[in-house]
Amino acid sequence: MIEVSSVTLSAPLSPRFPSPFVLLQYADDTLIFASANSAALRVLKFVLHLFQKVSGLLVSEQKSTIVPVNLSEQQAVVLLEFFGYAQAALPMLYLGLPLTIGRPDRSCYQPLITKIQQRLQGWKSKLLSRAGRLTLVSSVLTAIPTYFMSVFLLPKWLIKSVDKERSRFLWGSNMVGKQKVHLMAWNRICLPKAVGGLGIKELQLQNQALLLRWIWKLYTDRSSLWFLATSSLYSGAFNSASPLTWNQMGSFFLD
């Protein structure tokens, strides 16, 4: 029997946040944020127990993990023993994106690099015309980083690495036994066809365009969780009606 004095669970977030979230859910995944104290742990265990009783469903211990943040090793052990779940650590993948504290490091982008390399590996042995390779670069290789680019400002080294792979494949340099001369500069290839380019999207510009959506949401949807969390972290900087400068936007995404 689990006894709790009050079924209240608060998230360990900034006190300036007017409506702290305790959980995030998408499809069949649930993230629960809670303070690592005995009262919160008992409430959380009670909520999970109640969920199982009411729904008839079971929480999978094999698929459930606990991620201690800013806890000592002793505190983490107590937490793990209380729930019996496995321990995980940041950075970790959630919905295909790295979940971490601070800026993602190189290891966080490895799944993206691996995915591109796997695609290229499957195409190396195929005899493709230049037109066919152009189609694959434009429709497949260029699309792979889109999900990452909609959330993160990709570092220059990563964009350069992806561009190198796209360019090499386009000119046939990635194919076994072939090293081709690149007949056109990459920045010209990325120009629209109307001005002499091949119409391949420039990743840096595409990345900036996708991230501007988040700035737009700050000014158009002030009831959203995104606005509440961001505004609290930046001390209400987005409450002003005046738009951000490009330098401020760049600084915001780097943070």
C-alpha atoms as an extended CHARMM CRD file, in Angstrom:
* protein
*
       255  EXT
         1         1  MET       CA              0.0000000000        0.0000000000        0.0000000000  PROA      1               0.0000000000
         2         2  ILE       CA              1.3990000000        3.3870000000       -1.0280000000  PROA      2               0.0000000000
         3         3  GLU       CA              0.4780000000        6.3050000000        1.1850000000  PROA      3               0.0000000000
         4         4  VAL       CA              0.8220000000        9.9210000000        0.1030000000  PROA      4               0.0000000000
         5         5  SER       CA             -0.2830000000       13.0200000000        1.9440000000  PROA      5               0.0000000000
         6         6  SER       CA             -0.9970000000       15.0450000000       -1.1800000000  PROA      6               0.0000000000
         7         7  VAL       CA             -1.0630000000       13.9840000000       -4.8090000000  PROA      7               0.0000000000
         8         8  THR       CA              0.9670000000       16.9300000000       -6.0600000000  PROA      8               0.0000000000
         9         9  LEU       CA              4.0210000000       16.6880000000       -8.2490000000  PROA      9               0.0000000000
        10        10  SER       CA              6.0570000000       19.7770000000       -9.0680000000  PROA      10              0.0000000000
        11        11  ALA       CA              8.7650000000       20.0680000000      -11.6940000000  PROA      11              0.0000000000
        12        12  PRO       CA             12.2670000000       21.2120000000      -10.7080000000  PROA      12              0.0000000000
        13        13  LEU       CA             12.1990000000       24.2460000000      -12.9680000000  PROA      13              0.0000000000
        14        14  SER       CA             12.8090000000       27.9620000000      -12.7090000000  PROA      14              0.0000000000
        15        15  PRO       CA             10.5470000000       29.6300000000      -10.1060000000  PROA      15              0.0000000000
        16        16  ARG       CA              9.9240000000       32.3260000000      -12.7090000000  PROA      16              0.0000000000
        17        17  PHE       CA              8.1060000000       29.7970000000      -14.8840000000  PROA      17              0.0000000000
        18        18  PRO       CA              4.3930000000       30.5480000000      -14.2370000000  PROA      18              0.0000000000
        19        19  SER       CA              3.1440000000       27.0940000000      -15.2530000000  PROA      19              0.0000000000
        20        20  PRO       CA              5.8750000000       24.4620000000      -14.8320000000  PROA      20              0.0000000000
        21        21  PHE       CA              5.2800000000       21.2940000000      -16.7840000000  PROA      21              0.0000000000
        22        22  VAL       CA              5.6060000000       17.9510000000      -15.0730000000  PROA      22              0.0000000000
        23        23  LEU       CA              5.3430000000       15.6680000000      -18.0780000000  PROA      23              0.0000000000
        24        24  LEU       CA              5.6550000000       15.6630000000      -21.8470000000  PROA      24              0.0000000000
        25        25  GLN       CA              3.8550000000       13.0580000000      -23.9330000000  PROA      25              0.0000000000
        26        26  TYR       CA              4.0210000000       12.0750000000      -27.5730000000  PROA      26              0.0000000000
        27        27  ALA       CA              2.5640000000        8.8760000000      -29.0050000000  PROA      27              0.0000000000
        28        28  ASP       CA              3.4960000000        6.1310000000      -26.5030000000  PROA      28              0.0000000000
        29        29  ASP       CA              6.4230000000        8.0060000000      -24.9160000000  PROA      29              0.0000000000
        30        30  THR       CA              6.1610000000        9.9320000000      -21.6580000000  PROA      30              0.0000000000
        31        31  LEU       CA              8.7800000000       12.1170000000      -19.9680000000  PROA      31              0.0000000000
        32        32  ILE       CA              8.1480000000       12.9280000000      -16.2930000000  PROA      32              0.0000000000
        33        33  PHE       CA             10.0920000000       15.7050000000      -14.5530000000  PROA      33              0.0000000000
        34        34  ALA       CA             10.2370000000       15.6590000000      -10.7540000000  PROA      34              0.0000000000
        35        35  SER       CA             12.3890000000       16.7910000000       -7.8710000000  PROA      35              0.0000000000
        36        36  ALA       CA             14.5260000000       14.0340000000       -6.3680000000  PROA      36              0.0000000000
        37        37  ASN       CA             13.1160000000       14.1360000000       -2.8450000000  PROA      37              0.0000000000
        38        38  SER       CA             11.2680000000       11.4530000000       -0.8950000000  PROA      38              0.0000000000
        39        39  ALA       CA              7.8860000000       13.2070000000       -1.0660000000  PROA      39              0.0000000000
        40        40  ALA       CA              8.0270000000       13.6250000000       -4.8390000000  PROA      40              0.0000000000
        41        41  LEU       CA              9.1920000000       10.0410000000       -5.3310000000  PROA      41              0.0000000000
        42        42  ARG       CA              6.3140000000        8.6420000000       -3.3040000000  PROA      42              0.0000000000
        43        43  VAL       CA              3.8130000000       10.7480000000       -5.2280000000  PROA      43              0.0000000000
        44        44  LEU       CA              5.2750000000        9.6850000000       -8.5570000000  PROA      44              0.0000000000
        45        45  LYS       CA              5.1860000000        6.0140000000       -7.6130000000  PROA      45              0.0000000000
        46        46  PHE       CA              1.5970000000        6.4340000000       -6.4370000000  PROA      46              0.0000000000
        47        47  VAL       CA              0.6000000000        8.0650000000       -9.7350000000  PROA      47              0.0000000000
        48        48  LEU       CA              2.1440000000        5.2120000000      -11.7190000000  PROA      48              0.0000000000
        49        49  HSD       CA              0.4350000000        2.6680000000       -9.4570000000  PROA      49              0.0000000000
        50        50  LEU       CA             -2.9060000000        4.4520000000       -9.8560000000  PROA      50              0.0000000000
        51        51  PHE       CA             -2.4910000000        4.5940000000      -13.6280000000  PROA      51              0.0000000000
        52        52  GLN       CA             -1.9980000000        0.8260000000      -13.7810000000  PROA      52              0.0000000000
        53        53  LYS       CA             -5.0370000000        0.1540000000      -11.5930000000  PROA      53              0.0000000000
        54        54  VAL       CA             -7.3560000000        2.4660000000      -13.5090000000  PROA      54              0.0000000000
        55        55  SER       CA             -6.2380000000        1.6570000000      -17.0550000000  PROA      55              0.0000000000
        56        56  GLY       CA             -5.3620000000       -2.0010000000      -16.6770000000  PROA      56              0.0000000000
        57        57  LEU       CA             -2.0610000000       -1.2690000000      -18.3990000000  PROA      57              0.0000000000
        58        58  LEU       CA              1.3780000000       -1.9490000000      -16.9760000000  PROA      58              0.0000000000
        59        59  VAL       CA              4.4150000000        0.3040000000      -16.9380000000  PROA      59              0.0000000000
        60        60  SER       CA              7.2190000000       -1.6160000000      -18.6620000000  PROA      60              0.0000000000
        61        61  GLU       CA             10.1970000000       -1.7840000000      -16.3100000000  PROA      61              0.0000000000
        62        62  GLN       CA             12.4100000000       -2.9520000000      -19.1710000000  PROA      62              0.0000000000
        63        63  LYS       CA             11.6110000000        0.1510000000      -21.2390000000  PROA      63              0.0000000000
        64        64  SER       CA             11.5580000000        2.6520000000      -18.3630000000  PROA      64              0.0000000000
        65        65  THR       CA             14.6680000000        4.5440000000      -17.3170000000  PROA      65              0.0000000000
        66        66  ILE       CA             15.5880000000        7.1830000000      -14.7570000000  PROA      66              0.0000000000
        67        67  VAL       CA             17.9190000000       10.0520000000      -15.6300000000  PROA      67              0.0000000000
        68        68  PRO       CA             19.4250000000       11.6420000000      -12.4840000000  PROA      68              0.0000000000
        69        69  VAL       CA             20.4230000000       15.2830000000      -13.0230000000  PROA      69              0.0000000000
        70        70  ASN       CA             22.7230000000       17.0990000000      -10.5760000000  PROA      70              0.0000000000
        71        71  LEU       CA             22.5570000000       14.2400000000       -8.0620000000  PROA      71              0.0000000000
        72        72  SER       CA             25.3440000000       12.5640000000       -6.1570000000  PROA      72              0.0000000000
        73        73  GLU       CA             26.0560000000        8.8910000000       -6.7830000000  PROA      73              0.0000000000
        74        74  GLN       CA             24.4870000000        8.0010000000       -3.4360000000  PROA      74              0.0000000000
        75        75  GLN       CA             21.3080000000        9.9370000000       -4.2140000000  PROA      75              0.0000000000
        76        76  ALA       CA             21.0780000000        8.2870000000       -7.6250000000  PROA      76              0.0000000000
        77        77  VAL       CA             21.3770000000        4.8120000000       -6.0760000000  PROA      77              0.0000000000
        78        78  VAL       CA             18.5100000000        5.5470000000       -3.6740000000  PROA      78              0.0000000000
        79        79  LEU       CA             16.3870000000        6.7810000000       -6.5710000000  PROA      79              0.0000000000
        80        80  LEU       CA             17.0630000000        3.7000000000       -8.6840000000  PROA      80              0.0000000000
        81        81  GLU       CA             16.4190000000        1.2690000000       -5.8380000000  PROA      81              0.0000000000
        82        82  PHE       CA             13.1150000000        2.9560000000       -5.0100000000  PROA      82              0.0000000000
        83        83  PHE       CA             11.7210000000        2.4480000000       -8.5270000000  PROA      83              0.0000000000
        84        84  GLY       CA             13.7320000000       -0.5200000000       -9.7550000000  PROA      84              0.0000000000
        85        85  TYR       CA             14.2910000000        1.0410000000      -13.1740000000  PROA      85              0.0000000000
        86        86  ALA       CA             17.5420000000        1.1590000000      -15.1290000000  PROA      86              0.0000000000
        87        87  GLN       CA             19.6580000000        4.2950000000      -15.0930000000  PROA      87              0.0000000000
        88        88  ALA       CA             20.1970000000        6.4160000000      -18.1960000000  PROA      88              0.0000000000
        89        89  ALA       CA             22.2940000000        9.5140000000      -18.6790000000  PROA      89              0.0000000000
        90        90  LEU       CA             22.3100000000       12.6560000000      -20.7560000000  PROA      90              0.0000000000
        91        91  PRO       CA             22.7830000000       13.0820000000      -23.6340000000  PROA      91              0.0000000000
        92        92  MET       CA             20.1200000000       10.6480000000      -24.7920000000  PROA      92              0.0000000000
        93        93  LEU       CA             17.8210000000       10.3270000000      -27.7800000000  PROA      93              0.0000000000
        94        94  TYR       CA             14.1720000000       11.3130000000      -27.4670000000  PROA      94              0.0000000000
        95        95  LEU       CA             11.9310000000       11.2080000000      -30.5430000000  PROA      95              0.0000000000
        96        96  GLY       CA             15.0490000000       10.8930000000      -32.6710000000  PROA      96              0.0000000000
        97        97  LEU       CA             16.7390000000       14.0340000000      -31.3420000000  PROA      97              0.0000000000
        98        98  PRO       CA             19.4700000000       14.4310000000      -28.7150000000  PROA      98              0.0000000000
        99        99  LEU       CA             18.2190000000       15.4930000000      -25.2850000000  PROA      99              0.0000000000
       100       100  THR       CA             21.0450000000       17.1470000000      -23.3960000000  PROA      100             0.0000000000
       101       101  ILE       CA             22.0340000000       19.9670000000      -21.0720000000  PROA      101             0.0000000000
       102       102  GLY       CA             23.7210000000       22.8170000000      -22.9130000000  PROA      102             0.0000000000
       103       103  ARG       CA             24.8370000000       22.6920000000      -26.5080000000  PROA      103             0.0000000000
       104       104  PRO       CA             24.9370000000       19.2830000000      -28.2130000000  PROA      104             0.0000000000
       105       105  ASP       CA             28.4770000000       17.9970000000      -28.7170000000  PROA      105             0.0000000000
       106       106  ARG       CA             29.7800000000       16.0310000000      -31.7000000000  PROA      106             0.0000000000
       107       107  SER       CA             28.5150000000       12.7250000000      -30.3250000000  PROA      107             0.0000000000
       108       108  CYS       CA             24.9410000000       14.0620000000      -30.3560000000  PROA      108             0.0000000000
       109       109  TYR       CA             25.0990000000       14.5190000000      -34.1250000000  PROA      109             0.0000000000
       110       110  GLN       CA             26.5570000000       11.0710000000      -34.8020000000  PROA      110             0.0000000000
       111       111  PRO       CA             23.1460000000        9.4630000000      -35.5670000000  PROA      111             0.0000000000
       112       112  LEU       CA             22.6320000000       12.0480000000      -38.3220000000  PROA      112             0.0000000000
       113       113  ILE       CA             26.0800000000       11.4140000000      -39.8160000000  PROA      113             0.0000000000
       114       114  THR       CA             25.5800000000        7.6440000000      -39.5840000000  PROA      114             0.0000000000
       115       115  LYS       CA             22.2300000000        7.8450000000      -41.3730000000  PROA      115             0.0000000000
       116       116  ILE       CA             23.7680000000        9.7560000000      -44.2840000000  PROA      116             0.0000000000
       117       117  GLN       CA             26.6770000000        7.3080000000      -44.5080000000  PROA      117             0.0000000000
       118       118  GLN       CA             24.2950000000        4.3500000000      -44.5310000000  PROA      118             0.0000000000
       119       119  ARG       CA             22.3550000000        5.8780000000      -47.4100000000  PROA      119             0.0000000000
       120       120  LEU       CA             25.5360000000        6.4430000000      -49.3860000000  PROA      120             0.0000000000
       121       121  GLN       CA             26.7400000000        2.9140000000      -48.6380000000  PROA      121             0.0000000000
       122       122  GLY       CA             23.6270000000        1.5160000000      -50.2700000000  PROA      122             0.0000000000
       123       123  TRP       CA             24.0870000000        3.6300000000      -53.3860000000  PROA      123             0.0000000000
       124       124  LYS       CA             27.8210000000        3.1190000000      -54.0070000000  PROA      124             0.0000000000
       125       125  SER       CA             27.4610000000       -0.0660000000      -56.0170000000  PROA      125             0.0000000000
       126       126  LYS       CA             24.6580000000        1.2580000000      -58.2020000000  PROA      126             0.0000000000
       127       127  LEU       CA             25.3300000000        2.6330000000      -61.6630000000  PROA      127             0.0000000000
       128       128  LEU       CA             23.5980000000        5.9740000000      -61.6210000000  PROA      128             0.0000000000
       129       129  SER       CA             23.6230000000        8.7510000000      -64.1440000000  PROA      129             0.0000000000
       130       130  ARG       CA             24.5130000000       12.2640000000      -63.0180000000  PROA      130             0.0000000000
       131       131  ALA       CA             20.8330000000       13.1940000000      -63.3130000000  PROA      131             0.0000000000
       132       132  GLY       CA             19.9480000000       10.2740000000      -61.0600000000  PROA      132             0.0000000000
       133       133  ARG       CA             22.5540000000       11.2880000000      -58.4960000000  PROA      133             0.0000000000
       134       134  LEU       CA             21.2770000000       14.8690000000      -58.5970000000  PROA      134             0.0000000000
       135       135  THR       CA             17.7730000000       13.6170000000      -57.8390000000  PROA      135             0.0000000000
       136       136  LEU       CA             19.0080000000       11.5690000000      -54.8680000000  PROA      136             0.0000000000
       137       137  VAL       CA             21.0430000000       14.4870000000      -53.5010000000  PROA      137             0.0000000000
       138       138  SER       CA             18.1050000000       16.8980000000      -53.8020000000  PROA      138             0.0000000000
       139       139  SER       CA             15.3260000000       14.6330000000      -52.5640000000  PROA      139             0.0000000000
       140       140  VAL       CA             17.0560000000       12.2960000000      -50.0920000000  PROA      140             0.0000000000
       141       141  LEU       CA             20.4420000000       13.4960000000      -48.7940000000  PROA      141             0.0000000000
       142       142  THR       CA             19.2400000000       17.0810000000      -48.4370000000  PROA      142             0.0000000000
       143       143  ALA       CA             16.1040000000       15.9510000000      -46.6100000000  PROA      143             0.0000000000
       144       144  ILE       CA             17.8700000000       13.7770000000      -43.9980000000  PROA      144             0.0000000000
       145       145  PRO       CA             19.1050000000       16.6910000000      -41.8060000000  PROA      145             0.0000000000
       146       146  THR       CA             15.7580000000       18.5540000000      -41.9730000000  PROA      146             0.0000000000
       147       147  TYR       CA             14.4380000000       17.1590000000      -38.6730000000  PROA      147             0.0000000000
       148       148  PHE       CA             17.6310000000       18.1550000000      -36.8380000000  PROA      148             0.0000000000
       149       149  MET       CA             17.6910000000       21.5570000000      -38.5450000000  PROA      149             0.0000000000
       150       150  SER       CA             14.1560000000       22.3300000000      -37.3790000000  PROA      150             0.0000000000
       151       151  VAL       CA             15.3620000000       22.2170000000      -33.7560000000  PROA      151             0.0000000000
       152       152  PHE       CA             19.1330000000       22.8480000000      -33.6560000000  PROA      152             0.0000000000
       153       153  LEU       CA             21.4300000000       25.4120000000      -35.2250000000  PROA      153             0.0000000000
       154       154  LEU       CA             23.8270000000       22.9900000000      -36.8800000000  PROA      154             0.0000000000
       155       155  PRO       CA             27.5380000000       23.6900000000      -36.3030000000  PROA      155             0.0000000000
       156       156  LYS       CA             29.5900000000       24.7530000000      -39.3060000000  PROA      156             0.0000000000
       157       157  TRP       CA             31.7460000000       21.6110000000      -39.2030000000  PROA      157             0.0000000000
       158       158  LEU       CA             28.6410000000       19.4400000000      -39.5760000000  PROA      158             0.0000000000
       159       159  ILE       CA             27.2300000000       21.4420000000      -42.4850000000  PROA      159             0.0000000000
       160       160  LYS       CA             30.6320000000       21.3180000000      -44.1800000000  PROA      160             0.0000000000
       161       161  SER       CA             30.8000000000       17.5450000000      -43.6620000000  PROA      161             0.0000000000
       162       162  VAL       CA             27.3180000000       16.9380000000      -45.1060000000  PROA      162             0.0000000000
       163       163  ASP       CA             28.0100000000       19.2690000000      -48.0430000000  PROA      163             0.0000000000
       164       164  LYS       CA             31.2190000000       17.3640000000      -48.7580000000  PROA      164             0.0000000000
       165       165  GLU       CA             29.3250000000       14.0610000000      -48.9030000000  PROA      165             0.0000000000
       166       166  ARG       CA             26.6210000000       15.5620000000      -51.1180000000  PROA      166             0.0000000000
       167       167  SER       CA             29.1860000000       17.0490000000      -53.4900000000  PROA      167             0.0000000000
       168       168  ARG       CA             31.2830000000       13.8690000000      -53.7130000000  PROA      168             0.0000000000
       169       169  PHE       CA             28.2400000000       11.7310000000      -54.4570000000  PROA      169             0.0000000000
       170       170  LEU       CA             26.9090000000       14.1870000000      -57.0480000000  PROA      170             0.0000000000
       171       171  TRP       CA             30.1400000000       14.0280000000      -59.0590000000  PROA      171             0.0000000000
       172       172  GLY       CA             30.5490000000       10.2730000000      -58.6170000000  PROA      172             0.0000000000
       173       173  SER       CA             33.5500000000       10.4510000000      -56.2790000000  PROA      173             0.0000000000
       174       174  ASN       CA             31.8640000000        8.1840000000      -53.7480000000  PROA      174             0.0000000000
       175       175  MET       CA             31.4650000000        5.3490000000      -56.2020000000  PROA      175             0.0000000000
       176       176  VAL       CA             33.9410000000        2.4600000000      -55.9810000000  PROA      176             0.0000000000
       177       177  GLY       CA             37.0450000000        2.9900000000      -58.0790000000  PROA      177             0.0000000000
       178       178  LYS       CA             36.0080000000        6.4140000000      -59.2860000000  PROA      178             0.0000000000
       179       179  GLN       CA             37.3900000000        9.8050000000      -58.3490000000  PROA      179             0.0000000000
       180       180  LYS       CA             35.7640000000       12.5410000000      -60.3990000000  PROA      180             0.0000000000
       181       181  VAL       CA             36.7330000000       16.1770000000      -60.8490000000  PROA      181             0.0000000000
       182       182  HSD       CA             34.1470000000       18.5700000000      -59.4390000000  PROA      182             0.0000000000
       183       183  LEU       CA             33.2690000000       20.7410000000      -62.4340000000  PROA      183             0.0000000000
       184       184  MET       CA             31.4010000000       23.4440000000      -60.5270000000  PROA      184             0.0000000000
       185       185  ALA       CA             31.8760000000       25.1440000000      -57.1490000000  PROA      185             0.0000000000
       186       186  TRP       CA             29.4280000000       23.9520000000      -54.4980000000  PROA      186             0.0000000000
       187       187  ASN       CA             28.1020000000       27.4320000000      -53.7100000000  PROA      187             0.0000000000
       188       188  ARG       CA             27.1680000000       27.8260000000      -57.3750000000  PROA      188             0.0000000000
       189       189  ILE       CA             25.5050000000       24.4110000000      -57.4590000000  PROA      189             0.0000000000
       190       190  CYS       CA             23.2300000000       25.5560000000      -54.6390000000  PROA      190             0.0000000000
       191       191  LEU       CA             21.9770000000       28.5300000000      -56.6620000000  PROA      191             0.0000000000
       192       192  PRO       CA             18.4880000000       28.3450000000      -58.2300000000  PROA      192             0.0000000000
       193       193  LYS       CA             18.3390000000       26.8390000000      -61.7180000000  PROA      193             0.0000000000
       194       194  ALA       CA             17.1070000000       30.1690000000      -63.0720000000  PROA      194             0.0000000000
       195       195  VAL       CA             20.4920000000       31.7630000000      -62.3430000000  PROA      195             0.0000000000
       196       196  GLY       CA             22.7060000000       28.8890000000      -63.4540000000  PROA      196             0.0000000000
       197       197  GLY       CA             22.7190000000       26.5800000000      -60.4240000000  PROA      197             0.0000000000
       198       198  LEU       CA             21.3220000000       23.0840000000      -59.9450000000  PROA      198             0.0000000000
       199       199  GLY       CA             18.7440000000       24.0660000000      -57.3230000000  PROA      199             0.0000000000
       200       200  ILE       CA             20.1950000000       22.0170000000      -54.4450000000  PROA      200             0.0000000000
       201       201  LYS       CA             19.2350000000       23.5770000000      -51.1310000000  PROA      201             0.0000000000
       202       202  GLU       CA             21.9520000000       25.2940000000      -49.1260000000  PROA      202             0.0000000000
       203       203  LEU       CA             21.8130000000       23.7080000000      -45.6720000000  PROA      203             0.0000000000
       204       204  GLN       CA             22.8200000000       26.7930000000      -43.7020000000  PROA      204             0.0000000000
       205       205  LEU       CA             20.0360000000       28.9190000000      -45.2100000000  PROA      205             0.0000000000
       206       206  GLN       CA             17.5200000000       26.1090000000      -44.8380000000  PROA      206             0.0000000000
       207       207  ASN       CA             18.5540000000       25.6860000000      -41.1950000000  PROA      207             0.0000000000
       208       208  GLN       CA             18.0430000000       29.3970000000      -40.4910000000  PROA      208             0.0000000000
       209       209  ALA       CA             14.6580000000       29.4030000000      -42.2180000000  PROA      209             0.0000000000
       210       210  LEU       CA             13.4240000000       26.4240000000      -40.1980000000  PROA      210             0.0000000000
       211       211  LEU       CA             14.5720000000       27.9380000000      -36.8930000000  PROA      211             0.0000000000
       212       212  LEU       CA             12.8360000000       31.2440000000      -37.6120000000  PROA      212             0.0000000000
       213       213  ARG       CA              9.5740000000       29.3830000000      -37.0890000000  PROA      213             0.0000000000
       214       214  TRP       CA             10.3480000000       29.2170000000      -33.3600000000  PROA      214             0.0000000000
       215       215  ILE       CA             10.9220000000       32.9790000000      -33.2200000000  PROA      215             0.0000000000
       216       216  TRP       CA              7.6340000000       33.4810000000      -35.0660000000  PROA      216             0.0000000000
       217       217  LYS       CA              5.8090000000       31.3010000000      -32.5180000000  PROA      217             0.0000000000
       218       218  LEU       CA              7.1630000000       33.4410000000      -29.6640000000  PROA      218             0.0000000000
       219       219  TYR       CA              5.2880000000       36.4450000000      -31.0310000000  PROA      219             0.0000000000
       220       220  THR       CA              2.1640000000       34.7130000000      -32.3160000000  PROA      220             0.0000000000
       221       221  ASP       CA              1.3120000000       32.0590000000      -29.7100000000  PROA      221             0.0000000000
       222       222  ARG       CA              1.9230000000       33.4110000000      -26.2240000000  PROA      222             0.0000000000
       223       223  SER       CA             -0.1790000000       30.7540000000      -24.5520000000  PROA      223             0.0000000000
       224       224  SER       CA              2.0900000000       27.9550000000      -25.7600000000  PROA      224             0.0000000000
       225       225  LEU       CA              4.4360000000       26.0010000000      -23.5090000000  PROA      225             0.0000000000
       226       226  TRP       CA              7.2920000000       27.1030000000      -25.7820000000  PROA      226             0.0000000000
       227       227  PHE       CA              6.6030000000       30.7830000000      -25.0810000000  PROA      227             0.0000000000
       228       228  LEU       CA              6.1430000000       30.3010000000      -21.3270000000  PROA      228             0.0000000000
       229       229  ALA       CA              9.3690000000       28.3280000000      -20.9130000000  PROA      229             0.0000000000
       230       230  THR       CA             11.4970000000       30.5250000000      -23.1730000000  PROA      230             0.0000000000
       231       231  SER       CA             10.1650000000       33.8080000000      -21.8090000000  PROA      231             0.0000000000
       232       232  SER       CA             10.8800000000       32.7190000000      -18.2350000000  PROA      232             0.0000000000
       233       233  LEU       CA             14.4190000000       31.6140000000      -19.0400000000  PROA      233             0.0000000000
       234       234  TYR       CA             15.1870000000       34.8920000000      -20.7980000000  PROA      234             0.0000000000
       235       235  SER       CA             13.4580000000       37.1220000000      -18.2190000000  PROA      235             0.0000000000
       236       236  GLY       CA             10.5520000000       38.1480000000      -20.4050000000  PROA      236             0.0000000000
       237       237  ALA       CA             12.7200000000       39.2820000000      -23.3280000000  PROA      237             0.0000000000
       238       238  PHE       CA             10.0230000000       38.1950000000      -25.7650000000  PROA      238             0.0000000000
       239       239  ASN       CA              7.2290000000       40.1780000000      -24.1490000000  PROA      239             0.0000000000
       240       240  SER       CA              8.3080000000       43.2590000000      -26.0710000000  PROA      240             0.0000000000
       241       241  ALA       CA              6.5480000000       44.0890000000      -29.3000000000  PROA      241             0.0000000000
       242       242  SER       CA              9.8420000000       45.0920000000      -30.9440000000  PROA      242             0.0000000000
       243       243  PRO       CA             11.3320000000       42.3490000000      -33.1610000000  PROA      243             0.0000000000
       244       244  LEU       CA             14.6560000000       40.6870000000      -32.4570000000  PROA      244             0.0000000000
       245       245  THR       CA             17.7320000000       41.6250000000      -34.4590000000  PROA      245             0.0000000000
       246       246  TRP       CA             19.6290000000       38.9790000000      -36.4420000000  PROA      246             0.0000000000
       247       247  ASN       CA             22.4360000000       39.0310000000      -33.8570000000  PROA      247             0.0000000000
       248       248  GLN       CA             19.9420000000       38.4330000000      -31.0430000000  PROA      248             0.0000000000
       249       249  MET       CA             18.3810000000       35.5350000000      -32.9450000000  PROA      249             0.0000000000
       250       250  GLY       CA             21.7850000000       33.9470000000      -33.5210000000  PROA      250             0.0000000000
       251       251  SER       CA             22.6940000000       34.3230000000      -29.8570000000  PROA      251             0.0000000000
       252       252  PHE       CA             19.3520000000       32.8320000000      -28.8230000000  PROA      252             0.0000000000
       253       253  PHE       CA             19.8090000000       29.6310000000      -30.8520000000  PROA      253             0.0000000000
       254       254  LEU       CA             23.4470000000       29.2440000000      -29.8020000000  PROA      254             0.0000000000
       255       255  ASP       CA             22.3220000000       29.2840000000      -26.1740000000  PROA      255             0.0000000000
